[in-house]
Amino acid sequence: YSKQGKSTSNLTYKSWLKNSLDISFKENSEILSVTFKDTDKKLIKDTLEKVSKRYQDFSKTDQEKELKKTISFLETQEVIYKEKALKALKELNEFSINNGLGDIDGFVTLSKTSDNQNVASPGQRFAPQFALLERYESDYTNYSYKLKSNSKFLKDLKLKIENLREALKRPNQILIQYRELSNNAKYQDKIISSITEQLLSYKLMQARQLDPWQLISEPTVEKRKIAPHKAKIVLFGFLISLFSSSLLIFLYEKFRGNLYELNQFKKNISCEYIDTLFQKDSILSSAILEKIIKNY
């Protein structure tokens, strides 16, 4: 505007944006439409090209900022959950060593199953006792159909079952606690694996060249003028002319002293006004005069 010799002292960004630019998304789409209004065709095209370039730069910068924030967050979470996973595995191994539930060296290893879920291999320390209890219970069921309940064999077998069950109460609690620690270790390991995968994915996205918003159409100038509206100008000019001519006629007649209304006559008569007399109705006029004379 300055190069065109126009005054920019009263031009503000908000007013220019409000009156000259229209920026909106097309309904039910991700297409951004930018329209600029001005009387200079070259200025219209140059402005639209600058606006589209700014939007493309902004979209790319915005994506980069979001990626950096996401990667920074995931790196922080990776450190936190690595410590949690290490702590959970340490607690599981210590419990396993103290109770002889791990492998030969006492340590528990987290292995992968076919469905890619981590599971801990349980220790075999109490496996013979549970197997023996299962065999005793099976024998008792089978012989109870053949022998009487008070037979010495069944009584001895029942006593063995009760003693073995009592002996396995504590191992059962140990195995329950072992399972809880194992599940926690698996859970922490699963979280850290997920975070690592996401972090790798976002870093690959960052390494690739980010694509800015695409320009689907070049800036163009409408052939049809949106202003000025000739029909509106003609109508407005006609109304102004009509109003001006009416005002001039009124002032001219008033200046000459011509009176056309009864109220105008009343205002300009210097004497007291009595009533209206009718030229074509002499009887009514006479009646009015007689009434006025009687009152006086």
Coordinates of N, CA, C and O in Angstrom, one line a residue, residues 4-127:
Q4 N 2.2 2.0 -3.4 CA 1.2 2.6 -4.3 C 0.8 4.0 -3.9 O 0.0 4.6 -4.5
G5 N 1.5 4.6 -2.9 CA 1.2 5.9 -2.5 C 0.0 6.1 -1.6 O -0.4 7.2 -1.3
K6 N -0.5 5.0 -1.0 CA -1.7 5.0 -0.2 C -1.2 5.3 1.3 O -0.2 4.8 1.7
S7 N -2.1 5.9 2.0 CA -1.8 6.2 3.4 C -2.1 4.9 4.3 O -3.1 4.3 4.1
T8 N -1.1 4.6 5.1 CA -1.3 3.4 6.0 C -1.3 3.7 7.5 O -1.2 2.9 8.3
S9 N -1.5 5.0 7.8 CA -1.4 5.5 9.2 C -2.6 4.9 10.0 O -2.4 4.6 11.2
N10 N -3.7 4.7 9.3 CA -4.9 4.2 10.0 C -5.2 2.8 9.8 O -6.2 2.2 10.2
L11 N -4.2 2.1 9.1 CA -4.4 0.7 8.7 C -3.8 -0.2 9.9 O -2.7 -0.1 10.2
T12 N -4.7 -1.0 10.4 CA -4.2 -2.0 11.4 C -4.4 -3.4 10.9 O -5.2 -3.7 10.0
Y13 N -3.6 -4.3 11.5 CA -3.7 -5.7 11.1 C -5.1 -6.3 11.2 O -5.6 -7.0 10.4
K14 N -5.7 -6.0 12.4 CA -7.1 -6.6 12.7 C -8.1 -6.1 11.7 O -8.9 -6.9 11.2
S15 N -8.1 -4.8 11.4 CA -9.1 -4.2 10.4 C -8.8 -4.8 9.0 O -9.7 -5.1 8.3
W16 N -7.5 -4.9 8.6 CA -7.2 -5.5 7.3 C -7.6 -6.9 7.2 O -8.1 -7.3 6.2
L17 N -7.4 -7.7 8.3 CA -7.8 -9.1 8.3 C -9.3 -9.2 8.2 O -9.8 -10.1 7.5
K18 N -10.0 -8.4 9.0 CA -11.4 -8.5 9.0 C -12.1 -8.0 7.7 O -13.0 -8.7 7.2
N19 N -11.6 -7.0 7.1 CA -12.2 -6.4 5.9 C -11.7 -7.0 4.6 O -12.4 -6.9 3.6
S20 N -10.5 -7.5 4.6 CA -9.9 -8.0 3.3 C -9.7 -9.5 3.2 O -9.7 -10.0 2.1
L21 N -9.5 -10.2 4.3 CA -9.2 -11.6 4.2 C -10.3 -12.5 4.8 O -10.9 -12.1 5.8
D22 N -10.5 -13.6 4.1 CA -11.5 -14.6 4.6 C -10.8 -15.9 4.6 O -10.5 -16.4 3.5
I23 N -10.6 -16.5 5.8 CA -9.9 -17.8 5.9 C -10.8 -18.8 6.6 O -11.2 -18.5 7.7
S24 N -11.1 -19.9 5.9 CA -12.0 -20.9 6.6 C -11.8 -22.2 5.9 O -11.4 -22.3 4.7
F25 N -12.2 -23.3 6.6 CA -12.1 -24.6 6.1 C -13.4 -24.9 5.3 O -14.5 -24.5 5.7
K26 N -13.2 -25.6 4.2 CA -14.4 -26.0 3.4 C -15.2 -27.0 4.3 O -14.6 -27.8 5.0
E27 N -16.5 -27.0 4.2 CA -17.3 -27.8 5.0 C -17.0 -29.3 4.8 O -16.9 -29.8 3.7
N28 N -16.9 -30.0 6.0 CA -16.6 -31.5 6.0 C -15.4 -31.8 5.2 O -15.3 -32.8 4.5
S29 N -14.3 -31.0 5.3 CA -13.1 -31.3 4.6 C -11.9 -30.7 5.4 O -12.1 -30.0 6.4
E30 N -10.7 -31.1 4.9 CA -9.5 -30.5 5.5 C -8.9 -29.4 4.6 O -7.7 -29.1 4.6
I31 N -9.7 -28.9 3.7 CA -9.2 -27.9 2.7 C -9.4 -26.6 3.2 O -10.5 -26.2 3.6
L32 N -8.3 -25.8 3.3 CA -8.4 -24.4 3.8 C -8.5 -23.5 2.6 O -7.7 -23.5 1.7
S33 N -9.6 -22.6 2.7 CA -9.8 -21.7 1.6 C -9.4 -20.3 2.1 O -9.8 -19.9 3.2
V34 N -8.6 -19.6 1.2 CA -8.2 -18.2 1.6 C -8.6 -17.3 0.5 O -8.3 -17.5 -0.7
T35 N -9.4 -16.3 0.8 CA -9.8 -15.3 -0.1 C -9.4 -13.9 0.3 O -9.4 -13.5 1.5
F36 N -8.9 -13.1 -0.7 CA -8.4 -11.8 -0.4 C -9.1 -10.8 -1.4 O -9.1 -11.0 -2.6
K37 N -9.5 -9.7 -0.8 CA -10.2 -8.7 -1.6 C -9.4 -7.4 -1.7 O -8.9 -6.9 -0.7
D38 N -9.2 -6.9 -2.9 CA -8.5 -5.6 -3.1 C -8.8 -5.2 -4.6 O -9.3 -5.9 -5.4
T39 N -8.5 -3.9 -4.9 CA -8.7 -3.3 -6.2 C -7.5 -3.6 -7.1 O -7.7 -3.4 -8.3
D40 N -6.4 -4.0 -6.6 CA -5.2 -4.2 -7.4 C -5.0 -5.7 -7.6 O -4.8 -6.5 -6.7
K41 N -5.1 -6.2 -8.9 CA -5.0 -7.6 -9.2 C -3.7 -8.2 -8.8 O -3.6 -9.3 -8.3
K42 N -2.6 -7.5 -9.1 CA -1.3 -8.0 -8.8 C -1.1 -8.1 -7.3 O -0.5 -9.1 -6.8
L43 N -1.6 -7.2 -6.5 CA -1.5 -7.2 -5.1 C -2.3 -8.4 -4.5 O -1.9 -9.1 -3.6
I44 N -3.4 -8.7 -5.2 CA -4.2 -9.9 -4.7 C -3.4 -11.2 -4.9 O -3.3 -12.0 -4.0
K45 N -2.8 -11.3 -6.1 CA -2.1 -12.6 -6.3 C -0.9 -12.7 -5.4 O -0.6 -13.7 -4.9
D46 N -0.1 -11.6 -5.3 CA 1.1 -11.6 -4.5 C 0.8 -11.9 -3.0 O 1.5 -12.7 -2.3
T47 N -0.3 -11.3 -2.5 CA -0.7 -11.6 -1.1 C -1.1 -13.0 -0.9 O -0.8 -13.6 0.1
L48 N -1.9 -13.6 -1.8 CA -2.3 -15.0 -1.7 C -1.1 -15.9 -1.7 O -1.1 -16.9 -1.0
E49 N -0.2 -15.6 -2.5 CA 1.0 -16.5 -2.6 C 1.8 -16.4 -1.3 O 2.3 -17.4 -0.8
K50 N 1.9 -15.2 -0.7 CA 2.6 -15.1 0.6 C 1.8 -15.8 1.7 O 2.5 -16.5 2.6
V51 N 0.5 -15.7 1.7 CA -0.3 -16.3 2.7 C -0.1 -17.9 2.6 O 0.0 -18.5 3.7
S52 N -0.2 -18.4 1.4 CA -0.1 -19.9 1.3 C 1.3 -20.3 1.7 O 1.4 -21.4 2.3
K53 N 2.3 -19.6 1.4 CA 3.7 -19.9 1.8 C 3.8 -19.9 3.3 O 4.4 -20.9 3.9
R54 N 3.3 -18.9 3.9 CA 3.3 -18.9 5.4 C 2.6 -20.1 6.1 O 3.1 -20.6 7.0
Y55 N 1.4 -20.4 5.5 CA 0.7 -21.5 6.1 C 1.4 -22.8 5.9 O 1.4 -23.7 6.8
Q56 N 2.1 -23.0 4.8 CA 2.9 -24.2 4.5 C 4.1 -24.3 5.5 O 4.3 -25.4 6.1
D57 N 4.8 -23.2 5.7 CA 5.9 -23.2 6.7 C 5.4 -23.4 8.1 O 6.0 -24.2 8.9
F58 N 4.2 -22.8 8.4 CA 3.7 -23.0 9.8 C 3.3 -24.5 10.0 O 3.5 -25.0 11.1
S59 N 2.7 -25.1 9.0 CA 2.2 -26.5 9.2 C 3.4 -27.4 9.4 O 3.3 -28.3 10.3
K60 N 4.5 -27.2 8.7 CA 5.7 -28.0 8.9 C 6.3 -27.8 10.3 O 6.7 -28.7 11.0
T61 N 6.4 -26.5 10.7 CA 7.0 -26.1 12.0 C 6.2 -26.7 13.1 O 6.7 -27.2 14.1
D62 N 4.9 -26.7 12.9 CA 4.0 -27.2 14.0 C 4.1 -28.7 14.2 O 4.2 -29.2 15.3
Q63 N 4.3 -29.4 13.0 CA 4.5 -30.8 13.1 C 5.8 -31.2 13.8 O 5.9 -32.1 14.6
E64 N 6.9 -30.4 13.5 CA 8.2 -30.6 14.1 C 8.1 -30.4 15.6 O 8.7 -31.2 16.4
K65 N 7.4 -29.3 16.0 CA 7.3 -29.1 17.5 C 6.6 -30.2 18.2 O 7.0 -30.7 19.3
E66 N 5.5 -30.7 17.6 CA 4.7 -31.8 18.2 C 5.5 -33.1 18.3 O 5.5 -33.8 19.3
L67 N 6.3 -33.4 17.2 CA 7.2 -34.5 17.3 C 8.3 -34.4 18.4 O 8.5 -35.4 19.1
K68 N 8.9 -33.3 18.5 CA 9.9 -33.1 19.5 C 9.3 -33.2 20.9 O 9.9 -33.9 21.8
K69 N 8.1 -32.7 21.1 CA 7.5 -32.8 22.4 C 7.1 -34.3 22.7 O 7.4 -34.8 23.8
T70 N 6.6 -35.0 21.7 CA 6.3 -36.4 21.9 C 7.5 -37.3 22.2 O 7.5 -38.1 23.1
I71 N 8.6 -37.0 21.4 CA 9.8 -37.8 21.6 C 10.4 -37.5 23.0 O 10.9 -38.4 23.7
S72 N 10.4 -36.3 23.4 CA 10.9 -35.9 24.7 C 10.2 -36.6 25.8 O 10.7 -37.1 26.8
F73 N 8.8 -36.6 25.7 CA 8.0 -37.3 26.7 C 8.2 -38.8 26.7 O 8.4 -39.3 27.8
L74 N 8.3 -39.4 25.6 CA 8.6 -40.9 25.5 C 10.0 -41.2 26.1 O 10.1 -42.2 26.8
E75 N 11.0 -40.4 25.8 CA 12.3 -40.6 26.4 C 12.3 -40.6 27.9 O 12.9 -41.4 28.6
T76 N 11.5 -39.6 28.4 CA 11.4 -39.5 29.9 C 10.7 -40.7 30.5 O 11.2 -41.3 31.5
Q77 N 9.6 -41.1 29.8 CA 8.9 -42.3 30.3 C 9.7 -43.6 30.2 O 9.6 -44.5 31.0
E78 N 10.6 -43.6 29.2 CA 11.4 -44.8 29.0 C 12.3 -45.0 30.2 O 12.5 -46.1 30.7
V79 N 12.9 -43.9 30.6 CA 13.9 -43.9 31.7 C 13.1 -44.4 33.0 O 13.6 -45.2 33.8
I80 N 11.9 -43.8 33.2 CA 11.1 -44.1 34.4 C 10.7 -45.6 34.5 O 10.9 -46.3 35.5
Y81 N 10.2 -46.1 33.3 CA 9.7 -47.5 33.3 C 10.8 -48.5 33.2 O 10.6 -49.7 33.6
K82 N 12.0 -48.1 32.7 CA 13.1 -49.0 32.8 C 13.5 -49.3 34.2 O 13.9 -50.4 34.6
E83 N 13.5 -48.2 35.0 CA 13.8 -48.4 36.5 C 12.8 -49.2 37.1 O 13.1 -50.1 38.0
K84 N 11.5 -49.0 36.8 CA 10.4 -49.8 37.4 C 10.5 -51.3 37.0 O 10.4 -52.2 37.8
A85 N 10.8 -51.5 35.7 CA 11.0 -52.9 35.2 C 12.1 -53.6 35.9 O 12.1 -54.8 36.3
L86 N 13.3 -52.9 36.0 CA 14.5 -53.5 36.7 C 14.2 -53.8 38.1 O 14.6 -54.9 38.6
K87 N 13.4 -52.9 38.8 CA 13.1 -53.1 40.2 C 12.2 -54.3 40.4 O 12.4 -55.2 41.3
A88 N 11.2 -54.4 39.5 CA 10.2 -55.6 39.5 C 10.9 -56.9 39.3 O 10.7 -57.9 40.0
L89 N 11.9 -56.9 38.3 CA 12.6 -58.2 38.0 C 13.5 -58.5 39.2 O 13.7 -59.7 39.5
K90 N 14.1 -57.5 39.8 CA 15.0 -57.7 40.9 C 14.3 -58.4 42.1 O 14.7 -59.3 42.7
E91 N 13.1 -57.8 42.4 CA 12.2 -58.4 43.5 C 11.8 -59.8 43.2 O 11.8 -60.6 44.1
L92 N 11.5 -60.1 41.9 CA 11.1 -61.4 41.6 C 12.3 -62.4 41.7 O 12.1 -63.5 42.2
N93 N 13.5 -62.0 41.3 CA 14.6 -62.9 41.4 C 15.0 -63.1 42.9 O 15.4 -64.3 43.2
E94 N 15.0 -62.1 43.7 CA 15.3 -62.3 45.1 C 14.3 -63.2 45.8 O 14.7 -64.1 46.6
F95 N 13.0 -63.1 45.5 CA 12.0 -64.0 46.0 C 12.2 -65.4 45.5 O 12.1 -66.4 46.3
S96 N 12.6 -65.5 44.3 CA 12.8 -66.8 43.7 C 14.0 -67.5 44.3 O 14.0 -68.7 44.6
I97 N 15.1 -66.8 44.5 CA 16.3 -67.4 45.1 C 16.1 -67.8 46.6 O 16.5 -68.9 47.0
N98 N 15.4 -67.0 47.3 CA 15.1 -67.3 48.7 C 14.2 -68.5 48.9 O 14.2 -69.2 49.9
N99 N 13.3 -68.8 47.9 CA 12.4 -69.9 48.0 C 12.6 -71.0 47.0 O 11.8 -71.9 46.9
G100 N 13.8 -70.9 46.3 CA 14.1 -72.0 45.3 C 13.1 -72.2 44.2 O 12.9 -73.3 43.9
L101 N 12.6 -71.1 43.6 CA 11.6 -71.3 42.6 C 12.1 -71.0 41.2 O 11.4 -71.1 40.2
G102 N 13.4 -70.6 41.1 CA 13.9 -70.3 39.7 C 14.5 -71.4 39.1 O 14.2 -72.6 39.3
D103 N 15.4 -71.1 38.1 CA 16.2 -72.2 37.4 C 17.2 -72.8 38.4 O 17.2 -72.6 39.6
I104 N 18.2 -73.5 37.8 CA 19.2 -74.1 38.7 C 20.0 -73.1 39.5 O 20.3 -73.4 40.7
D105 N 20.3 -71.9 38.9 CA 21.0 -70.9 39.6 C 20.1 -70.0 40.5 O 20.6 -69.1 41.2
G106 N 18.8 -70.3 40.5 CA 17.9 -69.6 41.3 C 17.2 -68.4 40.6 O 16.3 -67.8 41.1
F107 N 17.8 -67.9 39.4 CA 17.2 -66.7 38.8 C 16.1 -67.1 37.9 O 16.0 -68.2 37.3
V108 N 15.1 -66.1 37.8 CA 13.9 -66.3 36.9 C 14.2 -65.6 35.6 O 14.6 -64.4 35.6
T109 N 13.9 -66.2 34.5 CA 14.0 -65.6 33.2 C 12.6 -65.4 32.6 O 11.8 -66.2 32.8
L110 N 12.5 -64.2 31.9 CA 11.2 -63.9 31.3 C 11.3 -64.4 29.8 O 12.1 -63.9 29.1
S111 N 10.5 -65.4 29.4 CA 10.6 -65.9 28.1 C 9.4 -65.4 27.3 O 8.4 -65.0 27.8
K112 N 9.5 -65.6 26.0 CA 8.4 -65.2 25.1 C 7.6 -66.5 24.7 O 8.2 -67.5 24.3
T113 N 6.3 -66.4 24.7 CA 5.4 -67.4 24.2 C 5.1 -67.1 22.8 O 5.5 -66.1 22.2
S114 N 4.3 -68.0 22.2 CA 3.9 -67.9 20.8 C 3.1 -66.6 20.5 O 3.1 -66.1 19.4
D115 N 2.4 -66.2 21.5 CA 1.5 -65.0 21.4 C 2.3 -63.7 21.8 O 1.7 -62.7 22.1
N116 N 3.6 -63.8 21.9 CA 4.5 -62.7 22.3 C 4.2 -62.1 23.6 O 4.4 -60.9 23.8
Q117 N 3.7 -62.8 24.5 CA 3.5 -62.4 25.9 C 4.6 -62.9 26.8 O 4.9 -64.1 26.7
N118 N 5.1 -62.1 27.7 CA 6.1 -62.5 28.6 C 5.6 -63.4 29.7 O 4.6 -63.0 30.4
V119 N 6.2 -64.5 30.0 CA 5.8 -65.4 31.1 C 7.1 -65.8 31.9 O 8.2 -66.0 31.3
A120 N 7.0 -66.0 33.1 CA 8.1 -66.4 33.9 C 8.0 -67.9 34.1 O 7.0 -68.5 34.4
S121 N 9.2 -68.7 33.9 CA 9.2 -70.1 34.1 C 9.2 -70.4 35.6 O 10.1 -70.0 36.3
P122 N 8.1 -71.1 36.1 CA 8.0 -71.4 37.5 C 9.1 -72.4 38.0 O 9.5 -73.2 37.2
G123 N 9.5 -72.4 39.2 CA 10.5 -73.3 39.8 C 9.8 -74.7 40.0 O 8.6 -74.8 40.0
Q124 N 10.6 -75.7 40.1 CA 10.2 -77.1 40.2 C 10.3 -77.6 41.6 O 10.2 -78.8 41.8
R125 N 10.6 -76.8 42.6 CA 10.9 -77.2 43.9 C 9.8 -78.0 44.5 O 10.0 -79.1 45.2
F126 N 8.5 -77.6 44.4 CA 7.4 -78.2 45.0 C 6.6 -79.1 44.1 O 5.6 -79.7 44.5
A127 N 7.1 -79.3 42.9 CA 6.4 -80.1 41.9 C 6.2 -81.6 42.4 O 5.1 -82.1 42.3

